[in-house]
mmCIF file of N, CA and C in Angstrom:
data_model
loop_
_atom_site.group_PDB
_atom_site.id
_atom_site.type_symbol
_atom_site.label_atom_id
_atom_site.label_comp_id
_atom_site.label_asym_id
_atom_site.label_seq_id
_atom_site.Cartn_x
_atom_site.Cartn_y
_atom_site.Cartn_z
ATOM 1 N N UNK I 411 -1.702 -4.203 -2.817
ATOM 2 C CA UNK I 411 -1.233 -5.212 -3.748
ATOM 3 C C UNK I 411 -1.782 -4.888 -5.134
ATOM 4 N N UNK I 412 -0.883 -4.995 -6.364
ATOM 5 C CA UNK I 412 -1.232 -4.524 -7.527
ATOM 6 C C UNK I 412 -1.344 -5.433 -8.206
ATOM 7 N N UNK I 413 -2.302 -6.128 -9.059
ATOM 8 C CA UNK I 413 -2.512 -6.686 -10.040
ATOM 9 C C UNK I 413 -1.842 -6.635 -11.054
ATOM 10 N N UNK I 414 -1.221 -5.505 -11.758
ATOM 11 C CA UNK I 414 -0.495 -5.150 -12.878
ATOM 12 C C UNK I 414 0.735 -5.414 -12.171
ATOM 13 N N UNK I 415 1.424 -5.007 -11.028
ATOM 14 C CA UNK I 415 3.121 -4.312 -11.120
ATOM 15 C C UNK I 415 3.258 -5.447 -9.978
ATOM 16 N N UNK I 416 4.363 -5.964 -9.855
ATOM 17 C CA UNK I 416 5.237 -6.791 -8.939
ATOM 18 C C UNK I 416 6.185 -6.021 -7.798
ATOM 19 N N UNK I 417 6.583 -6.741 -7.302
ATOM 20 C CA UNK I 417 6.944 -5.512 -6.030
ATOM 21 C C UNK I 417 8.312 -5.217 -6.824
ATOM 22 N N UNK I 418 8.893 -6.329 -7.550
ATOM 23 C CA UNK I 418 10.548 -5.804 -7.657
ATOM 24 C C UNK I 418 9.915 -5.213 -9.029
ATOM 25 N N UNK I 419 9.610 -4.906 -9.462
ATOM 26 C CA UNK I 419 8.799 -3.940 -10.686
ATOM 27 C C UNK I 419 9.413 -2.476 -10.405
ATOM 28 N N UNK I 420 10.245 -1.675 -11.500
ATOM 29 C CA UNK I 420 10.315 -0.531 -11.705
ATOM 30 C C UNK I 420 9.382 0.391 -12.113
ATOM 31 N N UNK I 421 8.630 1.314 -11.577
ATOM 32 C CA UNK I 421 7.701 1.901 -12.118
ATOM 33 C C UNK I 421 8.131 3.548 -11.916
ATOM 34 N N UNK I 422 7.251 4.140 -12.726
ATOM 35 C CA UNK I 422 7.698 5.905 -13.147
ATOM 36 C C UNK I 422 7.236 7.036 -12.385
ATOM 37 N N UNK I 423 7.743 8.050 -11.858
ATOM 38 C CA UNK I 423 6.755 9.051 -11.105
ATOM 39 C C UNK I 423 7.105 10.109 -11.131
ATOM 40 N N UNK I 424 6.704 11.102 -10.900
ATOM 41 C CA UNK I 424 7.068 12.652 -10.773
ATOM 42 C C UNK I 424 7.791 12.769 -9.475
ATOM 43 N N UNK I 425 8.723 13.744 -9.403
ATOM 44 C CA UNK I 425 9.291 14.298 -8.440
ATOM 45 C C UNK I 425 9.436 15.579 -8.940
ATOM 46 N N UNK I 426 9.157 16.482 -7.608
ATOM 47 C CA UNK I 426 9.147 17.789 -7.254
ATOM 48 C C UNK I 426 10.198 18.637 -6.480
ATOM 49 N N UNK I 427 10.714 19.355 -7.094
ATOM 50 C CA UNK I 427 11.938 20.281 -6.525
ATOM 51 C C UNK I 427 13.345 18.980 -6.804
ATOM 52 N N UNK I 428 13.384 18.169 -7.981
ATOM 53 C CA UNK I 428 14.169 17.201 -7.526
ATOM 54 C C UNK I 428 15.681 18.249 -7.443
ATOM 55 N N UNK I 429 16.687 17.628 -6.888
ATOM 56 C CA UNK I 429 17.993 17.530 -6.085
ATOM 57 C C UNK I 429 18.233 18.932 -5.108
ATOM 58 N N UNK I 430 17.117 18.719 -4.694
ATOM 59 C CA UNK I 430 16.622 19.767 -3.025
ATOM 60 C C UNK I 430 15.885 19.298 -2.396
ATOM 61 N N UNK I 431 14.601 19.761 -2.164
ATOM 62 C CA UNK I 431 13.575 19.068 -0.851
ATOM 63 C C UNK I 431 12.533 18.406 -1.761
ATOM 64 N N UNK I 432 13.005 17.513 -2.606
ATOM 65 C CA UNK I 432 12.465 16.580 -3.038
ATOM 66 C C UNK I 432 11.074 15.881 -2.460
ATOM 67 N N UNK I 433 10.090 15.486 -3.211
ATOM 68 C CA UNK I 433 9.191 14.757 -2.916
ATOM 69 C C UNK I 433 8.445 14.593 -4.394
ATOM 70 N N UNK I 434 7.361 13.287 -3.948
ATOM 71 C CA UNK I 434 6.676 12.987 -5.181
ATOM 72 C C UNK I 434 5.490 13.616 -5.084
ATOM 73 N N UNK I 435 5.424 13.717 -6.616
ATOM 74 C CA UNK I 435 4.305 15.043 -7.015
ATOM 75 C C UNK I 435 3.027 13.964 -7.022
ATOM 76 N N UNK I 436 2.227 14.263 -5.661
ATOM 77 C CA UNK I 436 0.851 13.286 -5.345
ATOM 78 C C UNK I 436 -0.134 14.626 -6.288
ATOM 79 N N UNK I 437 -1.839 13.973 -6.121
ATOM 80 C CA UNK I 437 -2.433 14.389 -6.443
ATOM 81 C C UNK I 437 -3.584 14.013 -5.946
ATOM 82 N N UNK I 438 -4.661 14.984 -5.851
ATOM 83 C CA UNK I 438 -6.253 14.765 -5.229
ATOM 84 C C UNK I 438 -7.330 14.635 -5.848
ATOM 85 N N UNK I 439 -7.771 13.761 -5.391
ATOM 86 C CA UNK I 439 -9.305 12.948 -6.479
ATOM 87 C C UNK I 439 -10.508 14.315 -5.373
ATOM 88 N N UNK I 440 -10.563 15.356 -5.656
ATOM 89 C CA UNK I 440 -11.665 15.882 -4.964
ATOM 90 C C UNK I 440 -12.851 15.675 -4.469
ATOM 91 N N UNK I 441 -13.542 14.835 -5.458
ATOM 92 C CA UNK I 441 -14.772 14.331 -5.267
ATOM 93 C C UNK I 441 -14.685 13.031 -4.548
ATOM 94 N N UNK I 442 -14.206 12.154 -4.486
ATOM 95 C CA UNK I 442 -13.655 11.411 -3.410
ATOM 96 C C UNK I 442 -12.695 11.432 -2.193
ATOM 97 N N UNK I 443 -12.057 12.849 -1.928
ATOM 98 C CA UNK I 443 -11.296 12.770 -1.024
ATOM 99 C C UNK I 443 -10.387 12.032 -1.111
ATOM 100 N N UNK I 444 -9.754 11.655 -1.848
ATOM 101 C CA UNK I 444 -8.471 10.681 -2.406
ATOM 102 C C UNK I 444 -7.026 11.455 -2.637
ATOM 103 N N UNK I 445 -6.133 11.364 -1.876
ATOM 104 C CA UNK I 445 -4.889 11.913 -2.104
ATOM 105 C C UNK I 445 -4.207 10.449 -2.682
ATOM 106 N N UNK I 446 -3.186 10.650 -3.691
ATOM 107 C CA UNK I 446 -2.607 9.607 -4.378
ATOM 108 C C UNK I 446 -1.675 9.976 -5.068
ATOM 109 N N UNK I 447 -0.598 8.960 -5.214
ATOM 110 C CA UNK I 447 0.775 9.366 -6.230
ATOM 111 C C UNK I 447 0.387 8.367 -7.650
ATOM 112 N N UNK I 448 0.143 9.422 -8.719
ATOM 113 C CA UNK I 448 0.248 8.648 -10.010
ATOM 114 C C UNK I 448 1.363 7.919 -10.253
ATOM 115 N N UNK I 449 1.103 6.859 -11.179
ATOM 116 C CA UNK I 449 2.617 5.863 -11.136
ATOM 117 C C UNK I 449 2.626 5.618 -12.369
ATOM 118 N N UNK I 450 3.420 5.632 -13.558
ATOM 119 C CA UNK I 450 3.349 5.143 -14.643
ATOM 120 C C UNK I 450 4.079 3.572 -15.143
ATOM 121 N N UNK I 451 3.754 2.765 -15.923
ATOM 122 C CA UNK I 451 4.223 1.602 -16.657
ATOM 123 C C UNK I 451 5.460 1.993 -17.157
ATOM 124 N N UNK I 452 5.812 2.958 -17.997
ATOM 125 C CA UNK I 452 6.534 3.467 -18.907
ATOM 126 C C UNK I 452 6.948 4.949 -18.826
ATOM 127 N N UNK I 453 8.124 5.454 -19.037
ATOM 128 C CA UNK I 453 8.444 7.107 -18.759
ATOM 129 C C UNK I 453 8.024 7.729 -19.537
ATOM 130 N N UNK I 454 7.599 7.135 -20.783
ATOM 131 C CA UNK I 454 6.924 8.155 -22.314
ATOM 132 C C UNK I 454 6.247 8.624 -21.323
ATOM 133 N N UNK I 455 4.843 7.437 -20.945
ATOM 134 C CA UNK I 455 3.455 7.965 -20.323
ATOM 135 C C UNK I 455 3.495 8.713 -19.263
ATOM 136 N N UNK I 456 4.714 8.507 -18.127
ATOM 137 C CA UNK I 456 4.923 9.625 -17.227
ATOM 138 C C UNK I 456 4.895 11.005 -17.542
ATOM 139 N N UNK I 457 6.280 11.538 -18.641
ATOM 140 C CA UNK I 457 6.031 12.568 -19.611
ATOM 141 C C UNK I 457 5.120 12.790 -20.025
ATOM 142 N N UNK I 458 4.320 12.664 -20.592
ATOM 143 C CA UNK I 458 3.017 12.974 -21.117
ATOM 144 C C UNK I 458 2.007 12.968 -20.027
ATOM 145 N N UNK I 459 1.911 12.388 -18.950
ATOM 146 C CA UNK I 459 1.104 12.338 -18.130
ATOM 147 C C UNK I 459 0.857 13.894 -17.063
ATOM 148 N N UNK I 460 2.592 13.689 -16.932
ATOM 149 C CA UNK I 460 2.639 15.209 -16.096
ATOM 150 C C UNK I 460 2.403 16.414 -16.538
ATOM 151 N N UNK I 461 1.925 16.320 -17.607
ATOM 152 C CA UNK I 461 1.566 17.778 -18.230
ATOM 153 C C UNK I 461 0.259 17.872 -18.103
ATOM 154 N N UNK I 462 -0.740 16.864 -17.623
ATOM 155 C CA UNK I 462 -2.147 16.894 -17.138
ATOM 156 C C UNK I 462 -2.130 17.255 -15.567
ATOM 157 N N UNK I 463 -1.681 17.079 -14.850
ATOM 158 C CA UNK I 463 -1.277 16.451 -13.195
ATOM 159 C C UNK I 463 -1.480 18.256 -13.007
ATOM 160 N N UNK I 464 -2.147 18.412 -11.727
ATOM 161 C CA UNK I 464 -2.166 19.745 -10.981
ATOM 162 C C UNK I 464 -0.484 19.774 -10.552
ATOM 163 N N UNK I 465 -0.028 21.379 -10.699
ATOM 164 C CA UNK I 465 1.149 21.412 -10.246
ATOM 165 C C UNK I 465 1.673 22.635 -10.075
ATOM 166 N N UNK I 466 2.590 23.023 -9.216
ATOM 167 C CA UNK I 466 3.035 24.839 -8.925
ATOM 168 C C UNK I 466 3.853 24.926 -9.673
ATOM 169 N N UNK I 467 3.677 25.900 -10.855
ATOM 170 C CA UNK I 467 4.323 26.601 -11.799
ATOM 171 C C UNK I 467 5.427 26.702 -11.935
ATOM 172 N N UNK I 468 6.047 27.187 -9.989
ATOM 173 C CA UNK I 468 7.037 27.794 -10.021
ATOM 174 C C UNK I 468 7.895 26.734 -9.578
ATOM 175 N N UNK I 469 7.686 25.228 -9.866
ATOM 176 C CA UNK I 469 8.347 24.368 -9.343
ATOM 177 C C UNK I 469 8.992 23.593 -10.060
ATOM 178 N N UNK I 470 10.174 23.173 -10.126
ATOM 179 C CA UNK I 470 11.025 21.797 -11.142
ATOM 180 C C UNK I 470 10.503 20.665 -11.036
ATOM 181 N N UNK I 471 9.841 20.104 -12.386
ATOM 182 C CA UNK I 471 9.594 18.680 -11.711
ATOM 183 C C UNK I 471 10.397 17.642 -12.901
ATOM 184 N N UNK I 472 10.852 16.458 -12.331
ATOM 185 C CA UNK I 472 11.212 15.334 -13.501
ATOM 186 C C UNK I 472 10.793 14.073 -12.938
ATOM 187 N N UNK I 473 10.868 13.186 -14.548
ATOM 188 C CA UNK I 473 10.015 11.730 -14.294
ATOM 189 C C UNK I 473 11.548 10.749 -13.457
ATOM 190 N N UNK I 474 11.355 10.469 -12.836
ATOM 191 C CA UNK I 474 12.241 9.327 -12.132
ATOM 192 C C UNK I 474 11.534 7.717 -12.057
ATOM 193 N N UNK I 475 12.428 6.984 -11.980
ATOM 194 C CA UNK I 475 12.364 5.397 -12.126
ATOM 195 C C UNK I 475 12.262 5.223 -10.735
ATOM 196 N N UNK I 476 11.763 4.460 -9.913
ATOM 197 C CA UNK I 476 11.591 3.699 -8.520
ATOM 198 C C UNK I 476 10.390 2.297 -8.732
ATOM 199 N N UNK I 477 11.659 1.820 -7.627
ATOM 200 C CA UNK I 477 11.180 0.387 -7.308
ATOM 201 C C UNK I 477 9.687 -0.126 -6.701
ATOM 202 N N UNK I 478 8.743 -0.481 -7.233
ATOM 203 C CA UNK I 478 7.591 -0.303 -6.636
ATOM 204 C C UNK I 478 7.251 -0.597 -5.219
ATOM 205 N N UNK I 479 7.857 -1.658 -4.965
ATOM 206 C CA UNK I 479 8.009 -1.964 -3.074
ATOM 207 C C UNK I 479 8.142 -0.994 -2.144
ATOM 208 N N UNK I 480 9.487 -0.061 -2.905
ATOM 209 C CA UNK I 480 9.727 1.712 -1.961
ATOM 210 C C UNK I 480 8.964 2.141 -1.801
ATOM 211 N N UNK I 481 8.289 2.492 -3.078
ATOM 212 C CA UNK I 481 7.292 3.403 -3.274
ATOM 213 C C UNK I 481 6.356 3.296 -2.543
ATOM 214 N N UNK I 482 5.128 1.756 -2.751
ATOM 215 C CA UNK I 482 4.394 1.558 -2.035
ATOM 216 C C UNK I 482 4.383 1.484 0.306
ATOM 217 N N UNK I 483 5.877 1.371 0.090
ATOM 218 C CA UNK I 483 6.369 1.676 1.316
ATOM 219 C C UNK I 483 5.997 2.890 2.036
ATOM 220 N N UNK I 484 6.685 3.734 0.898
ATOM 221 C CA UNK I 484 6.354 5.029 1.713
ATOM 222 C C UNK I 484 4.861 5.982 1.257
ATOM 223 N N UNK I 485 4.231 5.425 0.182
ATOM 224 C CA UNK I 485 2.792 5.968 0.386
ATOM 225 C C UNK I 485 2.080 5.748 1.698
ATOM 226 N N UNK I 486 1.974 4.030 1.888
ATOM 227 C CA UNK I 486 1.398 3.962 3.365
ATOM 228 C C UNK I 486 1.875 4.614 4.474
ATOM 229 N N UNK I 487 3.332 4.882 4.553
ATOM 230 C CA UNK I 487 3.942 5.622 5.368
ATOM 231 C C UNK I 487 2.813 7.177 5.638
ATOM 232 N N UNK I 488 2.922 7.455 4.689
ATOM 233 C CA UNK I 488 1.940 9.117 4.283
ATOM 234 C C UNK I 488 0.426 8.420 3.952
ATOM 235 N N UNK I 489 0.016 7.970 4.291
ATOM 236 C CA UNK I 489 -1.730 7.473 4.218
ATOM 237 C C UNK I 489 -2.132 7.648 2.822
ATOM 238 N N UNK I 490 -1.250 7.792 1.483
ATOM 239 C CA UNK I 490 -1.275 7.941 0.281
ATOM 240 C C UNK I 490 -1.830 6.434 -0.857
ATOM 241 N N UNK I 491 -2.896 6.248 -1.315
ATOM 242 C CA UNK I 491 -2.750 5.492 -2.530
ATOM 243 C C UNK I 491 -2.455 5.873 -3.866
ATOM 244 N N UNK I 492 -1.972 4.869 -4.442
ATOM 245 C CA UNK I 492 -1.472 4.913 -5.896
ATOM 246 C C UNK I 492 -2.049 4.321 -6.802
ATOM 247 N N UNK I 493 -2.180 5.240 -7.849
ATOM 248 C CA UNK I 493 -3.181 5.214 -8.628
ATOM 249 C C UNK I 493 -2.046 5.277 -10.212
ATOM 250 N N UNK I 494 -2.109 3.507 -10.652
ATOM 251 C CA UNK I 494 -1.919 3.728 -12.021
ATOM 252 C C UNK I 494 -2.407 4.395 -13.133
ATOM 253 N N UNK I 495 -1.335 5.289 -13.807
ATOM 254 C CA UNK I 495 -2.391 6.339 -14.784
ATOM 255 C C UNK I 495 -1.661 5.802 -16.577
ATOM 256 N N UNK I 496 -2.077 6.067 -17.306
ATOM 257 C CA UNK I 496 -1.495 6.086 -18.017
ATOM 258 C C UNK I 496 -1.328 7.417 -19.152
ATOM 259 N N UNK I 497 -0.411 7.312 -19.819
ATOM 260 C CA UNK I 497 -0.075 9.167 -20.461
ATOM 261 C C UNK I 497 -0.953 9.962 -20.983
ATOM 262 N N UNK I 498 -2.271 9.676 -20.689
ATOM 263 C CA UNK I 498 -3.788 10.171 -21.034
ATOM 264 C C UNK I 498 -4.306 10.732 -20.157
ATOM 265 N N UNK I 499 -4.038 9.968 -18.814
ATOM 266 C CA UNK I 499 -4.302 10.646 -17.266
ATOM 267 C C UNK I 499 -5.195 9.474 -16.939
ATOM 268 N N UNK I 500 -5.765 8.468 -18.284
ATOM 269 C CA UNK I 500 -7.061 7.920 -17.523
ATOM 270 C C UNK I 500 -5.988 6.476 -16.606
ATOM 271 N N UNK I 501 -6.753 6.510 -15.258
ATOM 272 C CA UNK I 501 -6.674 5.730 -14.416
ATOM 273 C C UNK I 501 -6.435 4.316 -14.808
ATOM 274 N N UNK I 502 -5.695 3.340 -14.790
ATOM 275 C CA UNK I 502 -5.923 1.892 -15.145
ATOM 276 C C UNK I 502 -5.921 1.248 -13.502
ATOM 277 N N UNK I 503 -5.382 1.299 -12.772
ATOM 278 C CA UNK I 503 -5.745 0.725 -11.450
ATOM 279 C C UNK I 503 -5.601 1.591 -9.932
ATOM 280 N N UNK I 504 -6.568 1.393 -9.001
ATOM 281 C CA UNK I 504 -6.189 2.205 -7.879
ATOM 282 C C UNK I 504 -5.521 1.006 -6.681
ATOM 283 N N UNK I 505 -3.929 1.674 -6.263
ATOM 284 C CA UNK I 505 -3.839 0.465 -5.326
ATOM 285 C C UNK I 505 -3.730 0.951 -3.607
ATOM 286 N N UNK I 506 -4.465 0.414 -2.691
ATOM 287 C CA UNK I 506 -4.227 0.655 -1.587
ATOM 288 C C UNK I 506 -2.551 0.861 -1.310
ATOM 289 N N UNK I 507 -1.636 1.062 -0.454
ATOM 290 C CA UNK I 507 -0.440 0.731 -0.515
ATOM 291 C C UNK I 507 -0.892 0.365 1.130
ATOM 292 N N UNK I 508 0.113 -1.099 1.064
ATOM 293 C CA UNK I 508 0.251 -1.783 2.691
ATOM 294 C C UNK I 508 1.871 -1.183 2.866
ATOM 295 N N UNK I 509 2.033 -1.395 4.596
ATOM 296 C CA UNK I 509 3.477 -1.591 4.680
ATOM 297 C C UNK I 509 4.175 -2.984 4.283
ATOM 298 N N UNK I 510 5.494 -3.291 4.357
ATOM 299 C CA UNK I 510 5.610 -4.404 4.213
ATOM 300 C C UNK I 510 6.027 -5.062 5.831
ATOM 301 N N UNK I 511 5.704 -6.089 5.853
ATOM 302 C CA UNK I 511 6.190 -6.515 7.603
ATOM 303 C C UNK I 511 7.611 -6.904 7.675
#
């Protein structure tokens, strides 16, 4: 549950290899063992964000719009939290993701 974003809330994210074997471009907190999909407020900050974000060179990536409910859907699906960033990289909130019942 996010403090900032509402479930019917549009929020921003990377996708990888989009219109092929698509997926969202997660990322790892090393020192905590934290795998997580950055999420942005706004697509500026996505853009700008993904140019900090670890990523394979040889890969296409673009910012896409999704519904935060999905999203958080399928992080828990993948044992993934999401971690609001903003276009600086610094963190503004970390959210567990639940399923929904």
């Amino acid at each position: 549950m996010s403090k900032l974003i509402k479930d019917d809330q549009w929020v921003w994210v990377v996708i990888q290899d989009p219109g092929g074997n698509e997926q969202f471009l997660g990322q790892k907190d090393e020192e905590k063992g934290l795998s997580f999909i950055p999420i942005f407020l706004e697509k500026e900050e996505a853009e700008q964000g993904l140019t900090l974000m670890a990523r394979d060179a040889s890969r296409k990536y673009e910012v896409h719009a999704i519904l935060f409910e999905d999203l958080s859907q399928r992080a828990s699906e993948n044992g993934l939290m999401l971690f609001v960033v903003n276009g600086k990289g610094e963190v503004i909130e970390k959210i567990e993701a639940h399923r929904q019942a």
